[in-house]
CSV table of C-alpha atoms in Angstrom, one decimal:
chain,number,residue,atom,x,y,z
A,1,UNK,CA,66.6,-91.3,-40.1
A,2,UNK,CA,65.5,-87.6,-40.4
A,3,UNK,CA,62.9,-86.2,-37.9
A,4,UNK,CA,59.5,-85.5,-39.4
A,5,UNK,CA,58.8,-81.8,-40.0
A,6,UNK,CA,55.8,-80.3,-38.1
A,7,UNK,CA,53.1,-78.5,-40.0
A,8,UNK,CA,53.1,-74.7,-39.4
A,9,UNK,CA,50.3,-73.4,-37.2
A,10,UNK,CA,47.2,-72.2,-39.0
A,11,UNK,CA,47.1,-68.5,-39.9
A,12,UNK,CA,45.1,-66.2,-37.6
A,13,UNK,CA,41.8,-65.1,-39.2
A,14,UNK,CA,42.0,-61.6,-40.6
A,15,UNK,CA,40.9,-58.8,-38.1
A,16,UNK,CA,37.4,-57.5,-38.7
A,17,UNK,CA,36.9,-53.8,-38.0
A,18,UNK,CA,34.0,-53.0,-35.8
A,19,UNK,CA,31.7,-50.2,-36.8
A,20,UNK,CA,31.9,-47.2,-34.4
A,21,UNK,CA,28.9,-46.9,-32.1
A,22,UNK,CA,27.4,-43.4,-31.9
A,23,UNK,CA,27.5,-41.8,-28.6
A,24,UNK,CA,24.2,-40.8,-27.0
A,25,UNK,CA,24.3,-37.5,-25.0
A,26,UNK,CA,22.6,-37.6,-21.6
A,27,UNK,CA,20.2,-34.8,-21.1
A,28,UNK,CA,19.2,-34.4,-17.5
A,29,UNK,CA,15.5,-33.8,-16.8
A,30,UNK,CA,14.7,-30.1,-16.4
A,31,UNK,CA,14.0,-29.1,-12.8
A,32,UNK,CA,12.2,-26.1,-11.5
A,33,UNK,CA,14.5,-23.5,-10.0
A,34,UNK,CA,14.3,-23.4,-6.2
A,35,UNK,CA,15.9,-20.6,-4.2
A,36,UNK,CA,18.3,-22.2,-1.8
A,37,UNK,CA,18.7,-20.6,1.6
A,38,UNK,CA,21.8,-18.4,1.9
A,39,UNK,CA,24.0,-19.2,4.9
A,40,UNK,CA,25.6,-16.7,7.2
A,41,UNK,CA,28.2,-17.6,9.8
A,42,UNK,CA,26.7,-15.1,12.2
A,43,UNK,CA,23.0,-15.3,11.6
A,44,UNK,CA,22.4,-18.8,10.1
A,45,UNK,CA,19.9,-19.3,7.3
A,46,UNK,CA,18.6,-16.2,5.6
A,47,UNK,CA,15.0,-17.0,4.9
A,48,UNK,CA,14.4,-13.5,3.3
A,49,UNK,CA,17.0,-11.8,1.2
A,50,UNK,CA,17.2,-8.7,-1.1
A,51,UNK,CA,14.3,-6.9,0.6
A,52,UNK,CA,13.7,-3.5,-0.9
A,53,UNK,CA,10.9,-0.9,-1.5
A,54,UNK,CA,10.9,1.5,-4.5
A,55,UNK,CA,8.6,4.0,-5.9
A,56,UNK,CA,7.7,3.0,-9.4
A,57,UNK,CA,5.1,5.6,-10.4
A,58,UNK,CA,4.4,9.2,-9.3
A,59,UNK,CA,7.1,11.6,-8.2
A,60,UNK,CA,10.6,10.5,-9.0
A,61,UNK,CA,11.1,6.7,-9.6
A,62,UNK,CA,13.2,5.4,-6.7
A,63,UNK,CA,12.8,8.6,-4.8
A,64,UNK,CA,10.7,9.5,-1.7
A,65,UNK,CA,7.1,8.2,-1.7
A,66,UNK,CA,4.4,10.7,-2.6
A,67,UNK,CA,0.6,10.7,-2.3
A,68,UNK,CA,-1.0,8.8,-5.2
A,69,UNK,CA,2.3,7.2,-6.3
A,70,UNK,CA,2.8,3.4,-6.3
A,71,UNK,CA,5.4,1.8,-4.0
A,72,UNK,CA,6.7,-1.7,-5.0
A,73,UNK,CA,8.1,-4.1,-2.5
A,74,UNK,CA,10.4,-7.0,-3.5
A,75,UNK,CA,12.3,-9.8,-1.8
A,76,UNK,CA,13.4,-13.4,-2.3
A,77,UNK,CA,12.0,-16.0,0.0
A,78,UNK,CA,13.3,-19.5,0.7
A,79,UNK,CA,11.0,-21.9,-1.2
A,80,UNK,CA,9.8,-19.2,-3.6
A,81,UNK,CA,7.3,-16.3,-3.5
A,82,UNK,CA,4.5,-18.5,-2.2
A,83,UNK,CA,6.4,-18.9,1.1
A,84,UNK,CA,6.6,-15.2,1.7
A,85,UNK,CA,4.2,-12.7,3.4
A,86,UNK,CA,4.3,-8.9,3.3
A,87,UNK,CA,2.7,-6.4,5.7
A,88,UNK,CA,2.7,-2.6,5.5
A,89,UNK,CA,2.8,-0.2,8.5
A,90,UNK,CA,2.9,3.5,9.1
A,91,UNK,CA,5.2,4.8,11.8
A,92,UNK,CA,3.4,7.2,14.1
A,93,UNK,CA,5.2,8.4,17.2
A,94,UNK,CA,7.6,5.5,17.1
A,95,UNK,CA,4.8,3.0,16.9
A,96,UNK,CA,3.9,0.6,14.1
A,97,UNK,CA,0.3,1.2,12.9
A,98,UNK,CA,-0.9,-1.6,10.6
A,99,UNK,CA,-2.4,-0.4,7.4
A,100,UNK,CA,-5.7,-2.1,6.8
A,101,UNK,CA,-5.8,-4.2,3.6
A,102,UNK,CA,-2.1,-3.5,2.8
A,103,UNK,CA,-0.7,-7.1,2.5
A,104,UNK,CA,0.5,-7.2,-1.1
A,105,UNK,CA,3.7,-6.2,-2.9
A,106,UNK,CA,2.4,-2.8,-3.9
A,107,UNK,CA,0.8,0.1,-2.0
A,108,UNK,CA,-0.4,3.6,-2.8
A,109,UNK,CA,0.1,6.2,0.0
A,110,UNK,CA,-2.9,8.3,1.0
A,111,UNK,CA,-3.5,11.3,3.2
A,112,UNK,CA,-3.4,9.0,6.2
A,113,UNK,CA,0.3,8.5,5.5
A,114,UNK,CA,1.3,12.1,4.8
A,115,UNK,CA,4.6,13.2,6.4
A,116,UNK,CA,4.9,9.7,8.0
A,117,UNK,CA,7.4,6.9,7.3
A,118,UNK,CA,6.1,3.6,6.1
A,119,UNK,CA,7.5,0.2,7.1
A,120,UNK,CA,7.3,-3.0,5.1
A,121,UNK,CA,7.8,-6.3,6.9
A,122,UNK,CA,8.8,-9.3,4.9
A,123,UNK,CA,8.2,-12.7,6.6
A,124,UNK,CA,8.9,-16.3,5.5
A,125,UNK,CA,6.4,-19.0,6.5
A,126,UNK,CA,9.3,-21.4,6.5
A,127,UNK,CA,11.1,-19.7,9.5
A,128,UNK,CA,13.3,-16.9,10.6
A,129,UNK,CA,12.5,-13.4,11.8
A,130,UNK,CA,10.8,-10.7,9.7
A,131,UNK,CA,13.0,-8.4,7.7
A,132,UNK,CA,11.8,-4.7,7.6
A,133,UNK,CA,12.5,-1.9,5.3
A,134,UNK,CA,11.5,1.8,6.1
A,135,UNK,CA,10.7,4.4,3.6
A,136,UNK,CA,11.4,8.1,3.7
A,137,UNK,CA,8.5,10.3,4.9
A,138,UNK,CA,5.6,10.4,2.5
A,139,UNK,CA,5.3,13.7,0.6
A,140,UNK,CA,3.3,15.1,-2.4
A,141,UNK,CA,4.2,16.3,-5.8
A,142,UNK,CA,4.9,20.0,-6.4
A,143,UNK,CA,1.4,20.7,-7.9
A,144,UNK,CA,-0.4,19.2,-5.0
A,145,UNK,CA,1.6,21.1,-2.4
A,146,UNK,CA,1.1,24.4,-4.2
A,147,UNK,CA,-2.7,23.9,-4.2
A,148,UNK,CA,-2.7,22.7,-0.6
A,149,UNK,CA,-0.7,25.8,0.6
A,150,UNK,CA,-2.9,28.1,-1.5
A,151,UNK,CA,-6.1,26.7,0.0
A,152,UNK,CA,-4.8,26.9,3.5
A,153,UNK,CA,-3.5,30.4,3.0
A,154,UNK,CA,-7.0,31.5,1.9
A,155,UNK,CA,-8.7,29.8,4.9
A,156,UNK,CA,-6.2,30.9,7.5
A,157,UNK,CA,-5.4,34.4,6.3
A,158,UNK,CA,-6.7,37.7,7.7
A,159,UNK,CA,-9.7,37.5,5.4
A,160,UNK,CA,-10.6,33.9,5.8
A,161,UNK,CA,-12.5,32.4,3.0
A,162,UNK,CA,-14.0,29.0,2.1
A,163,UNK,CA,-13.0,26.0,0.2
A,164,UNK,CA,-15.6,23.9,-1.6
A,165,UNK,CA,-15.4,20.3,-2.9
A,166,UNK,CA,-17.9,18.5,-5.0
A,167,UNK,CA,-18.6,15.1,-3.6
A,168,UNK,CA,-21.3,12.4,-3.7
A,169,UNK,CA,-23.5,11.0,-1.0
A,170,UNK,CA,-23.8,7.4,0.0
A,171,UNK,CA,-26.5,6.9,-2.6
A,172,UNK,CA,-24.7,8.9,-5.4
A,173,UNK,CA,-26.5,12.2,-4.7
A,174,UNK,CA,-24.7,15.4,-5.5
A,175,UNK,CA,-23.2,17.0,-2.4
A,176,UNK,CA,-20.8,19.8,-1.6
A,177,UNK,CA,-18.3,19.9,1.4
A,178,UNK,CA,-17.6,23.5,2.4
A,179,UNK,CA,-14.6,24.1,4.7
A,180,UNK,CA,-13.9,27.3,6.6
A,181,UNK,CA,-11.5,28.3,9.3
A,182,UNK,CA,-13.6,26.8,12.1
A,183,UNK,CA,-16.3,24.6,10.6
A,184,UNK,CA,-17.3,22.0,8.0
A,185,UNK,CA,-20.6,22.0,6.2
A,186,UNK,CA,-22.2,19.4,4.0
A,187,UNK,CA,-24.8,20.7,1.6
A,188,UNK,CA,-27.0,19.5,-1.2
A,189,UNK,CA,-25.4,20.3,-4.5
A,190,UNK,CA,-26.9,23.1,-6.5
A,191,UNK,CA,-28.8,24.8,-3.6
A,192,UNK,CA,-27.9,27.4,-1.1
A,193,UNK,CA,-29.7,28.0,2.2
A,194,UNK,CA,-30.0,26.7,5.7
A,195,UNK,CA,-32.7,24.2,4.7
A,196,UNK,CA,-30.2,22.6,2.3
A,197,UNK,CA,-27.4,22.2,4.8
A,198,UNK,CA,-27.2,18.5,5.8
A,199,UNK,CA,-24.4,18.9,8.4
A,200,UNK,CA,-22.8,21.8,10.1
A,201,UNK,CA,-20.0,21.0,12.6
A,202,UNK,CA,-17.4,23.0,14.4
A,203,UNK,CA,-13.8,21.7,14.3
A,204,UNK,CA,-13.5,22.7,18.0
A,205,UNK,CA,-16.1,20.0,19.0
A,206,UNK,CA,-13.9,17.1,17.9
A,207,UNK,CA,-15.0,16.8,14.3
A,208,UNK,CA,-12.9,14.2,12.4
A,209,UNK,CA,-12.7,12.5,9.0
A,210,UNK,CA,-12.0,8.8,8.3
A,211,UNK,CA,-10.8,7.4,5.0
A,212,UNK,CA,-12.1,4.1,3.8
A,213,UNK,CA,-9.0,1.9,3.4
A,214,UNK,CA,-10.7,-0.3,0.9
A,215,UNK,CA,-11.9,2.4,-1.5
A,216,UNK,CA,-9.9,5.1,-3.3
A,217,UNK,CA,-12.4,7.9,-2.9
A,218,UNK,CA,-14.8,7.2,0.0
A,219,UNK,CA,-14.5,8.8,3.4
A,220,UNK,CA,-16.7,9.6,6.4
A,221,UNK,CA,-17.3,12.8,8.2
A,222,UNK,CA,-17.5,12.0,11.9
A,223,UNK,CA,-19.1,14.8,14.0
A,224,UNK,CA,-18.9,14.4,17.7
A,225,UNK,CA,-22.3,13.3,19.0
A,226,UNK,CA,-23.9,13.0,15.6
A,227,UNK,CA,-24.4,10.4,12.9
A,228,UNK,CA,-21.5,9.9,10.5
A,229,UNK,CA,-22.0,11.1,6.9
A,230,UNK,CA,-20.7,8.8,4.2
A,231,UNK,CA,-19.3,10.6,1.1
A,232,UNK,CA,-17.2,10.0,-2.0
A,233,UNK,CA,-14.8,12.5,-3.6
A,234,UNK,CA,-14.4,12.8,-7.3
A,235,UNK,CA,-10.9,11.3,-7.3
A,236,UNK,CA,-8.2,9.9,-5.0
A,237,UNK,CA,-6.3,13.2,-5.3
A,238,UNK,CA,-9.5,15.2,-4.4
A,239,UNK,CA,-10.1,13.1,-1.3
A,240,UNK,CA,-6.5,13.5,-0.2
A,241,UNK,CA,-6.7,17.3,-0.6
A,242,UNK,CA,-10.0,17.7,1.3
A,243,UNK,CA,-8.9,15.5,4.2
A,244,UNK,CA,-5.5,17.2,4.6
A,245,UNK,CA,-7.1,20.6,4.6
A,246,UNK,CA,-9.6,19.5,7.2
A,247,UNK,CA,-6.9,18.0,9.4
A,248,UNK,CA,-4.8,21.2,9.2
A,249,UNK,CA,-7.9,23.1,10.5
A,250,UNK,CA,-8.8,20.5,13.1
A,251,UNK,CA,-6.0,18.7,15.0
A,252,UNK,CA,-8.6,16.3,16.4
A,253,UNK,CA,-9.1,14.7,13.0
A,254,UNK,CA,-5.5,13.6,12.5
A,255,UNK,CA,-5.7,10.0,13.9
A,256,UNK,CA,-8.8,8.8,12.1
A,257,UNK,CA,-7.3,5.9,10.2
A,258,UNK,CA,-6.2,4.4,13.5
A,259,UNK,CA,-9.7,4.7,14.7
A,260,UNK,CA,-11.1,2.9,11.7
A,261,UNK,CA,-8.5,0.2,11.9
A,262,UNK,CA,-9.3,-0.4,15.6
A,263,UNK,CA,-13.0,-0.6,15.0
A,264,UNK,CA,-12.5,-3.2,12.3
A,265,UNK,CA,-10.5,-5.4,14.6
A,266,UNK,CA,-13.3,-5.3,17.3
A,267,UNK,CA,-16.2,-5.7,14.9
A,268,UNK,CA,-17.0,-5.3,11.2
A,269,UNK,CA,-16.4,-1.6,10.6
A,270,UNK,CA,-19.1,0.7,9.5
A,271,UNK,CA,-17.0,1.6,6.5
A,272,UNK,CA,-16.7,-2.0,5.4
A,273,UNK,CA,-20.4,-2.5,5.9
A,274,UNK,CA,-21.3,0.5,3.9
A,275,UNK,CA,-19.0,-0.6,1.1
A,276,UNK,CA,-20.6,-4.0,0.9
A,277,UNK,CA,-24.1,-2.5,1.1
A,278,UNK,CA,-23.3,-0.1,-1.8
């Protein structure tokens, strides 16, 4: 008898196409940029890099510093700007002389800095040694130098004259500083006569002038053996001119900023006290 036939296997169900699933792009969370320390095979981690000092106003941008111009310091610090510290010095006789109040990224040279080099020290609070940058000697613009040489020529020539500067007293009173070859006088403004002369001092006795490092126009006349006289010039430029002329006439008045800085370290300086009182 014939063998029974087997039933064919059931047909496979038709394939069902799956809908394509959309891809979702992964967007990483934004992170604040952090300056990573650069590595040097010879020196290890560079905590301060790119240190530079440029003149950004006054004179020629990027050129030698001048009185009244603005110097701008810049650098990158490991961990960001908050991890960096900046200090300014003037170089006098091979020594670093700290500049009172100069601890920011900008600084404006004064008569105390004239013909000296400045040094900027960049330090990281994270670690490492300070990085220093020195400037060229501080000069002055052509107009200032022409006026300075003219005044000195008149005072030191065969027919010595006088140079007068309008200033204000500690209480805002009108005053006049009169410079001659051998002396400095402070008078009440608008009056002439011995009874109106508030101060008369010879340069040969050790007369000096001290500039207030916290004020653009204030300065003190410091006669040897007498009370100081607190004055304010009509401008930063006027103060620089008056002080430089006096210092050319009296070598003893050249290191007055160092004297003021030293006094401030030992005790609150008279200049600072006067500034607060005013």
